[in-house]
């Protein structure tokens, strides 16, 4: 059930109770098909107090995140799980700047964030792609290049800030003094 008001609506279902639906988050939820779309019913009201004035609202199938600088974007599934593990908007990635984008090789999907991206494929799972290693991966053709999809997140390889990331077809090594692919 729902009731519309001048500024939004209140949505109710037996499974989720009553929740307010307003603004840009409501607009994006509407674009997904409201409760009949992949997000289902809201399970919280909007929750504010996030970094930079951000707000989120949780749904049965994920969340919609909004910030003044990035707008409203959907966050679901394994990509959302990886973003959560990175610290959500307070982590290295910051806020999402796109919804998920599909159509990649072998069924892959990505979502862009202020500080990089999360890439998912059925074979490799969800992994962050950021910084210098992301730039090198881009230069090889991303997932369509010889390295394929990432199979790990970055991991430290030295005390000088050196990191590496594993891919289906090799490893990218990055350090302040240079980088290479093995």
PDB file of C-alpha atoms in Angstrom:
ATOM      1  CA  UNK A   1       0.000   0.000   0.000  1.00  0.00           C
ATOM      2  CA  UNK A   2       1.065   3.576  -0.463  1.00  0.00           C
ATOM      3  CA  UNK A   3      -0.225   7.073   0.085  1.00  0.00           C
ATOM      4  CA  UNK A   4       1.061  10.002  -1.953  1.00  0.00           C
ATOM      5  CA  UNK A   5       1.738  13.423  -0.460  1.00  0.00           C
ATOM      6  CA  UNK A   6       2.909  16.711  -1.953  1.00  0.00           C
ATOM      7  CA  UNK A   7       6.502  15.879  -1.065  1.00  0.00           C
ATOM      8  CA  UNK A   8       6.605  12.104  -1.647  1.00  0.00           C
ATOM      9  CA  UNK A   9       4.869   9.006  -0.386  1.00  0.00           C
ATOM     10  CA  UNK A  10       4.629   6.556   2.459  1.00  0.00           C
ATOM     11  CA  UNK A  11       4.993   2.935   1.374  1.00  0.00           C
ATOM     12  CA  UNK A  12       3.759   0.005   3.457  1.00  0.00           C
ATOM     13  CA  UNK A  13       3.948  -3.755   3.088  1.00  0.00           C
ATOM     14  CA  UNK A  14       3.317  -6.516   5.637  1.00  0.00           C
ATOM     15  CA  UNK A  15       6.941  -7.655   5.341  1.00  0.00           C
ATOM     16  CA  UNK A  16       8.626  -4.251   5.648  1.00  0.00           C
ATOM     17  CA  UNK A  17       6.260  -1.900   7.471  1.00  0.00           C
ATOM     18  CA  UNK A  18       5.790   1.786   6.618  1.00  0.00           C
ATOM     19  CA  UNK A  19       8.608   3.923   5.204  1.00  0.00           C
ATOM     20  CA  UNK A  20       8.861   7.411   3.745  1.00  0.00           C
ATOM     21  CA  UNK A  21       9.924   7.718   0.087  1.00  0.00           C
ATOM     22  CA  UNK A  22      11.034  11.156  -1.188  1.00  0.00           C
ATOM     23  CA  UNK A  23      13.344  13.108  -3.459  1.00  0.00           C
ATOM     24  CA  UNK A  24      16.089  11.794  -5.715  1.00  0.00           C
ATOM     25  CA  UNK A  25      16.154   8.429  -3.984  1.00  0.00           C
ATOM     26  CA  UNK A  26      12.433   8.014  -4.694  1.00  0.00           C
ATOM     27  CA  UNK A  27      13.007   9.097  -8.288  1.00  0.00           C
ATOM     28  CA  UNK A  28      15.624   6.402  -8.834  1.00  0.00           C
ATOM     29  CA  UNK A  29      13.488   3.788  -7.064  1.00  0.00           C
ATOM     30  CA  UNK A  30      10.623   4.754  -9.400  1.00  0.00           C
ATOM     31  CA  UNK A  31      12.917   4.260 -12.408  1.00  0.00           C
ATOM     32  CA  UNK A  32      13.549   0.664 -11.258  1.00  0.00           C
ATOM     33  CA  UNK A  33       9.816  -0.107 -11.136  1.00  0.00           C
ATOM     34  CA  UNK A  34       9.107   0.766  -7.487  1.00  0.00           C
ATOM     35  CA  UNK A  35       8.343  -2.349  -5.388  1.00  0.00           C
ATOM     36  CA  UNK A  36       7.967  -4.476  -8.516  1.00  0.00           C
ATOM     37  CA  UNK A  37      11.586  -3.801  -9.540  1.00  0.00           C
ATOM     38  CA  UNK A  38      14.773  -5.462  -8.378  1.00  0.00           C
ATOM     39  CA  UNK A  39      14.984  -3.408  -5.174  1.00  0.00           C
ATOM     40  CA  UNK A  40      11.564  -4.380  -3.825  1.00  0.00           C
ATOM     41  CA  UNK A  41      10.093  -2.415  -0.911  1.00  0.00           C
ATOM     42  CA  UNK A  42      12.028   0.040   1.273  1.00  0.00           C
ATOM     43  CA  UNK A  43      13.070  -1.458   4.616  1.00  0.00           C
ATOM     44  CA  UNK A  44      14.287   1.809   6.180  1.00  0.00           C
ATOM     45  CA  UNK A  45      13.541   5.482   5.873  1.00  0.00           C
ATOM     46  CA  UNK A  46      16.340   7.631   4.473  1.00  0.00           C
ATOM     47  CA  UNK A  47      19.353   7.630   6.783  1.00  0.00           C
ATOM     48  CA  UNK A  48      21.502  10.760   6.794  1.00  0.00           C
ATOM     49  CA  UNK A  49      24.684  11.799   8.488  1.00  0.00           C
ATOM     50  CA  UNK A  50      27.037  10.240   5.944  1.00  0.00           C
ATOM     51  CA  UNK A  51      30.293  11.859   4.845  1.00  0.00           C
ATOM     52  CA  UNK A  52      29.739  15.007   2.781  1.00  0.00           C
ATOM     53  CA  UNK A  53      26.018  15.185   3.486  1.00  0.00           C
ATOM     54  CA  UNK A  54      25.164  11.785   1.990  1.00  0.00           C
ATOM     55  CA  UNK A  55      21.982   9.811   2.550  1.00  0.00           C
ATOM     56  CA  UNK A  56      20.959   6.201   1.905  1.00  0.00           C
ATOM     57  CA  UNK A  57      17.798   4.144   1.956  1.00  0.00           C
ATOM     58  CA  UNK A  58      17.831   0.360   2.224  1.00  0.00           C
ATOM     59  CA  UNK A  59      15.481  -1.866   0.229  1.00  0.00           C
ATOM     60  CA  UNK A  60      14.769  -5.583   0.217  1.00  0.00           C
ATOM     61  CA  UNK A  61      17.216  -6.008  -2.667  1.00  0.00           C
ATOM     62  CA  UNK A  62      19.923  -3.449  -1.909  1.00  0.00           C
ATOM     63  CA  UNK A  63      20.188   0.290  -1.329  1.00  0.00           C
ATOM     64  CA  UNK A  64      20.124   3.661  -3.007  1.00  0.00           C
ATOM     65  CA  UNK A  65      22.906   6.035  -1.989  1.00  0.00           C
ATOM     66  CA  UNK A  66      22.773   9.794  -2.613  1.00  0.00           C
ATOM     67  CA  UNK A  67      25.289  12.573  -2.058  1.00  0.00           C
ATOM     68  CA  UNK A  68      25.191  16.212  -3.163  1.00  0.00           C
ATOM     69  CA  UNK A  69      28.193  15.708  -5.462  1.00  0.00           C
ATOM     70  CA  UNK A  70      27.336  12.299  -6.953  1.00  0.00           C
ATOM     71  CA  UNK A  71      23.530  12.101  -7.014  1.00  0.00           C
ATOM     72  CA  UNK A  72      21.552   8.901  -6.417  1.00  0.00           C
ATOM     73  CA  UNK A  73      22.892   5.468  -7.375  1.00  0.00           C
ATOM     74  CA  UNK A  74      21.828   1.880  -6.763  1.00  0.00           C
ATOM     75  CA  UNK A  75      24.047  -0.453  -4.738  1.00  0.00           C
ATOM     76  CA  UNK A  76      23.338  -4.209  -4.822  1.00  0.00           C
ATOM     77  CA  UNK A  77      24.785  -7.706  -4.730  1.00  0.00           C
ATOM     78  CA  UNK A  78      28.434  -8.694  -4.755  1.00  0.00           C
ATOM     79  CA  UNK A  79      29.572  -5.230  -5.831  1.00  0.00           C
ATOM     80  CA  UNK A  80      27.787  -3.764  -2.796  1.00  0.00           C
ATOM     81  CA  UNK A  81      29.477  -6.401  -0.620  1.00  0.00           C
ATOM     82  CA  UNK A  82      32.909  -5.377  -1.904  1.00  0.00           C
ATOM     83  CA  UNK A  83      32.064  -1.685  -1.396  1.00  0.00           C
ATOM     84  CA  UNK A  84      30.937  -2.490   2.174  1.00  0.00           C
ATOM     85  CA  UNK A  85      34.210  -4.322   2.841  1.00  0.00           C
ATOM     86  CA  UNK A  86      36.106  -1.245   1.648  1.00  0.00           C
ATOM     87  CA  UNK A  87      34.310   1.009   4.152  1.00  0.00           C
ATOM     88  CA  UNK A  88      31.378   2.247   2.034  1.00  0.00           C
ATOM     89  CA  UNK A  89      31.554   6.001   1.280  1.00  0.00           C
ATOM     90  CA  UNK A  90      34.184   6.560   3.982  1.00  0.00           C
ATOM     91  CA  UNK A  91      36.610   4.113   2.358  1.00  0.00           C
ATOM     92  CA  UNK A  92      39.038   4.472  -0.510  1.00  0.00           C
ATOM     93  CA  UNK A  93      36.316   4.344  -3.167  1.00  0.00           C
ATOM     94  CA  UNK A  94      34.022   7.056  -1.799  1.00  0.00           C
ATOM     95  CA  UNK A  95      30.509   7.318  -3.233  1.00  0.00           C
ATOM     96  CA  UNK A  96      29.243   5.549  -6.349  1.00  0.00           C
ATOM     97  CA  UNK A  97      29.163   7.818  -9.415  1.00  0.00           C
ATOM     98  CA  UNK A  98      27.317   5.340 -11.643  1.00  0.00           C
ATOM     99  CA  UNK A  99      24.893   2.470 -11.308  1.00  0.00           C
ATOM    100  CA  UNK A 100      26.126  -0.977 -12.300  1.00  0.00           C
ATOM    101  CA  UNK A 101      27.057  -1.236 -15.976  1.00  0.00           C
ATOM    102  CA  UNK A 102      26.773  -4.632 -17.614  1.00  0.00           C
ATOM    103  CA  UNK A 103      27.634  -5.979 -21.020  1.00  0.00           C
ATOM    104  CA  UNK A 104      31.293  -6.737 -20.328  1.00  0.00           C
ATOM    105  CA  UNK A 105      33.072  -9.817 -21.606  1.00  0.00           C
ATOM    106  CA  UNK A 106      31.820 -13.110 -20.145  1.00  0.00           C
ATOM    107  CA  UNK A 107      28.923 -11.485 -18.268  1.00  0.00           C
ATOM    108  CA  UNK A 108      30.969  -8.953 -16.312  1.00  0.00           C
ATOM    109  CA  UNK A 109      29.622  -5.862 -14.571  1.00  0.00           C
ATOM    110  CA  UNK A 110      31.285  -2.776 -13.105  1.00  0.00           C
ATOM    111  CA  UNK A 111      30.314   0.205 -10.977  1.00  0.00           C
ATOM    112  CA  UNK A 112      32.333   3.423 -10.872  1.00  0.00           C
ATOM    113  CA  UNK A 113      33.086   5.294  -7.655  1.00  0.00           C
ATOM    114  CA  UNK A 114      34.786   8.577  -6.839  1.00  0.00           C
ATOM    115  CA  UNK A 115      38.065   6.727  -6.222  1.00  0.00           C
ATOM    116  CA  UNK A 116      37.960   3.910  -8.777  1.00  0.00           C
ATOM    117  CA  UNK A 117      35.663   1.008  -9.624  1.00  0.00           C
ATOM    118  CA  UNK A 118      34.488  -2.410  -8.561  1.00  0.00           C
ATOM    119  CA  UNK A 119      34.500  -5.067 -11.269  1.00  0.00           C
ATOM    120  CA  UNK A 120      32.570  -8.339 -11.050  1.00  0.00           C
ATOM    121  CA  UNK A 121      32.421 -11.385 -13.276  1.00  0.00           C
ATOM    122  CA  UNK A 122      30.931 -14.833 -12.655  1.00  0.00           C
ATOM    123  CA  UNK A 123      34.414 -16.393 -12.874  1.00  0.00           C
ATOM    124  CA  UNK A 124      36.362 -13.891 -10.753  1.00  0.00           C
ATOM    125  CA  UNK A 125      33.923 -12.345  -8.263  1.00  0.00           C
ATOM    126  CA  UNK A 126      33.947  -8.672  -7.206  1.00  0.00           C
ATOM    127  CA  UNK A 127      37.217  -6.751  -6.798  1.00  0.00           C
ATOM    128  CA  UNK A 128      38.281  -3.130  -6.403  1.00  0.00           C
ATOM    129  CA  UNK A 129      40.238  -1.415  -9.143  1.00  0.00           C
ATOM    130  CA  UNK A 130      42.029   1.769  -8.081  1.00  0.00           C
ATOM    131  CA  UNK A 131      45.066   3.984  -8.501  1.00  0.00           C
ATOM    132  CA  UNK A 132      48.201   3.155 -10.434  1.00  0.00           C
ATOM    133  CA  UNK A 133      47.308  -0.494 -10.876  1.00  0.00           C
ATOM    134  CA  UNK A 134      43.960   0.517 -12.409  1.00  0.00           C
ATOM    135  CA  UNK A 135      45.784   2.805 -14.847  1.00  0.00           C
ATOM    136  CA  UNK A 136      48.078  -0.024 -15.928  1.00  0.00           C
ATOM    137  CA  UNK A 137      45.130  -2.431 -16.293  1.00  0.00           C
ATOM    138  CA  UNK A 138      43.329   0.208 -18.399  1.00  0.00           C
ATOM    139  CA  UNK A 139      46.367   0.472 -20.684  1.00  0.00           C
ATOM    140  CA  UNK A 140      46.118  -3.284 -21.367  1.00  0.00           C
ATOM    141  CA  UNK A 141      42.436  -3.080 -22.374  1.00  0.00           C
ATOM    142  CA  UNK A 142      40.722  -3.741 -19.020  1.00  0.00           C
ATOM    143  CA  UNK A 143      38.922  -7.127 -18.945  1.00  0.00           C
ATOM    144  CA  UNK A 144      39.132  -7.485 -22.720  1.00  0.00           C
ATOM    145  CA  UNK A 145      42.935  -7.345 -22.674  1.00  0.00           C
ATOM    146  CA  UNK A 146      45.489 -10.026 -21.950  1.00  0.00           C
ATOM    147  CA  UNK A 147      45.061  -9.788 -18.163  1.00  0.00           C
ATOM    148  CA  UNK A 148      41.307 -10.385 -18.088  1.00  0.00           C
ATOM    149  CA  UNK A 149      39.447  -9.713 -14.838  1.00  0.00           C
ATOM    150  CA  UNK A 150      41.004  -9.047 -11.422  1.00  0.00           C
ATOM    151  CA  UNK A 151      40.970 -12.095  -9.145  1.00  0.00           C
ATOM    152  CA  UNK A 152      42.094 -10.301  -5.979  1.00  0.00           C
ATOM    153  CA  UNK A 153      42.083  -6.851  -4.465  1.00  0.00           C
ATOM    154  CA  UNK A 154      45.372  -4.962  -4.139  1.00  0.00           C
ATOM    155  CA  UNK A 155      47.733  -6.336  -1.523  1.00  0.00           C
ATOM    156  CA  UNK A 156      50.910  -4.899  -0.020  1.00  0.00           C
ATOM    157  CA  UNK A 157      54.202  -6.267  -1.320  1.00  0.00           C
ATOM    158  CA  UNK A 158      56.639  -4.053   0.560  1.00  0.00           C
ATOM    159  CA  UNK A 159      57.016  -1.412   3.244  1.00  0.00           C
ATOM    160  CA  UNK A 160      57.492   1.363   0.678  1.00  0.00           C
ATOM    161  CA  UNK A 161      53.858   1.437  -0.498  1.00  0.00           C
ATOM    162  CA  UNK A 162      54.388  -1.286  -3.098  1.00  0.00           C
ATOM    163  CA  UNK A 163      51.251  -3.206  -4.042  1.00  0.00           C
ATOM    164  CA  UNK A 164      50.175  -5.905  -6.474  1.00  0.00           C
ATOM    165  CA  UNK A 165      46.882  -7.189  -7.832  1.00  0.00           C
ATOM    166  CA  UNK A 166      46.197 -10.603  -9.356  1.00  0.00           C
ATOM    167  CA  UNK A 167      44.346 -11.037 -12.654  1.00  0.00           C
ATOM    168  CA  UNK A 168      43.187 -14.027 -14.680  1.00  0.00           C
ATOM    169  CA  UNK A 169      46.206 -13.577 -16.939  1.00  0.00           C
ATOM    170  CA  UNK A 170      48.941 -12.299 -14.640  1.00  0.00           C
ATOM    171  CA  UNK A 171      49.849  -9.894 -11.856  1.00  0.00           C
ATOM    172  CA  UNK A 172      50.308  -6.119 -11.910  1.00  0.00           C
ATOM    173  CA  UNK A 173      53.029  -4.897  -9.543  1.00  0.00           C
ATOM    174  CA  UNK A 174      53.204  -1.205  -8.635  1.00  0.00           C
ATOM    175  CA  UNK A 175      55.698   0.645  -6.461  1.00  0.00           C
ATOM    176  CA  UNK A 176      56.740   4.279  -6.070  1.00  0.00           C
ATOM    177  CA  UNK A 177      59.806   3.492  -8.200  1.00  0.00           C
ATOM    178  CA  UNK A 178      57.975   1.752 -11.074  1.00  0.00           C
ATOM    179  CA  UNK A 179      55.639  -0.972 -12.187  1.00  0.00           C
ATOM    180  CA  UNK A 180      55.584  -4.171 -14.195  1.00  0.00           C
ATOM    181  CA  UNK A 181      53.315  -7.052 -15.224  1.00  0.00           C
ATOM    182  CA  UNK A 182      54.253 -10.658 -14.523  1.00  0.00           C
TER     183      UNK A 182
END
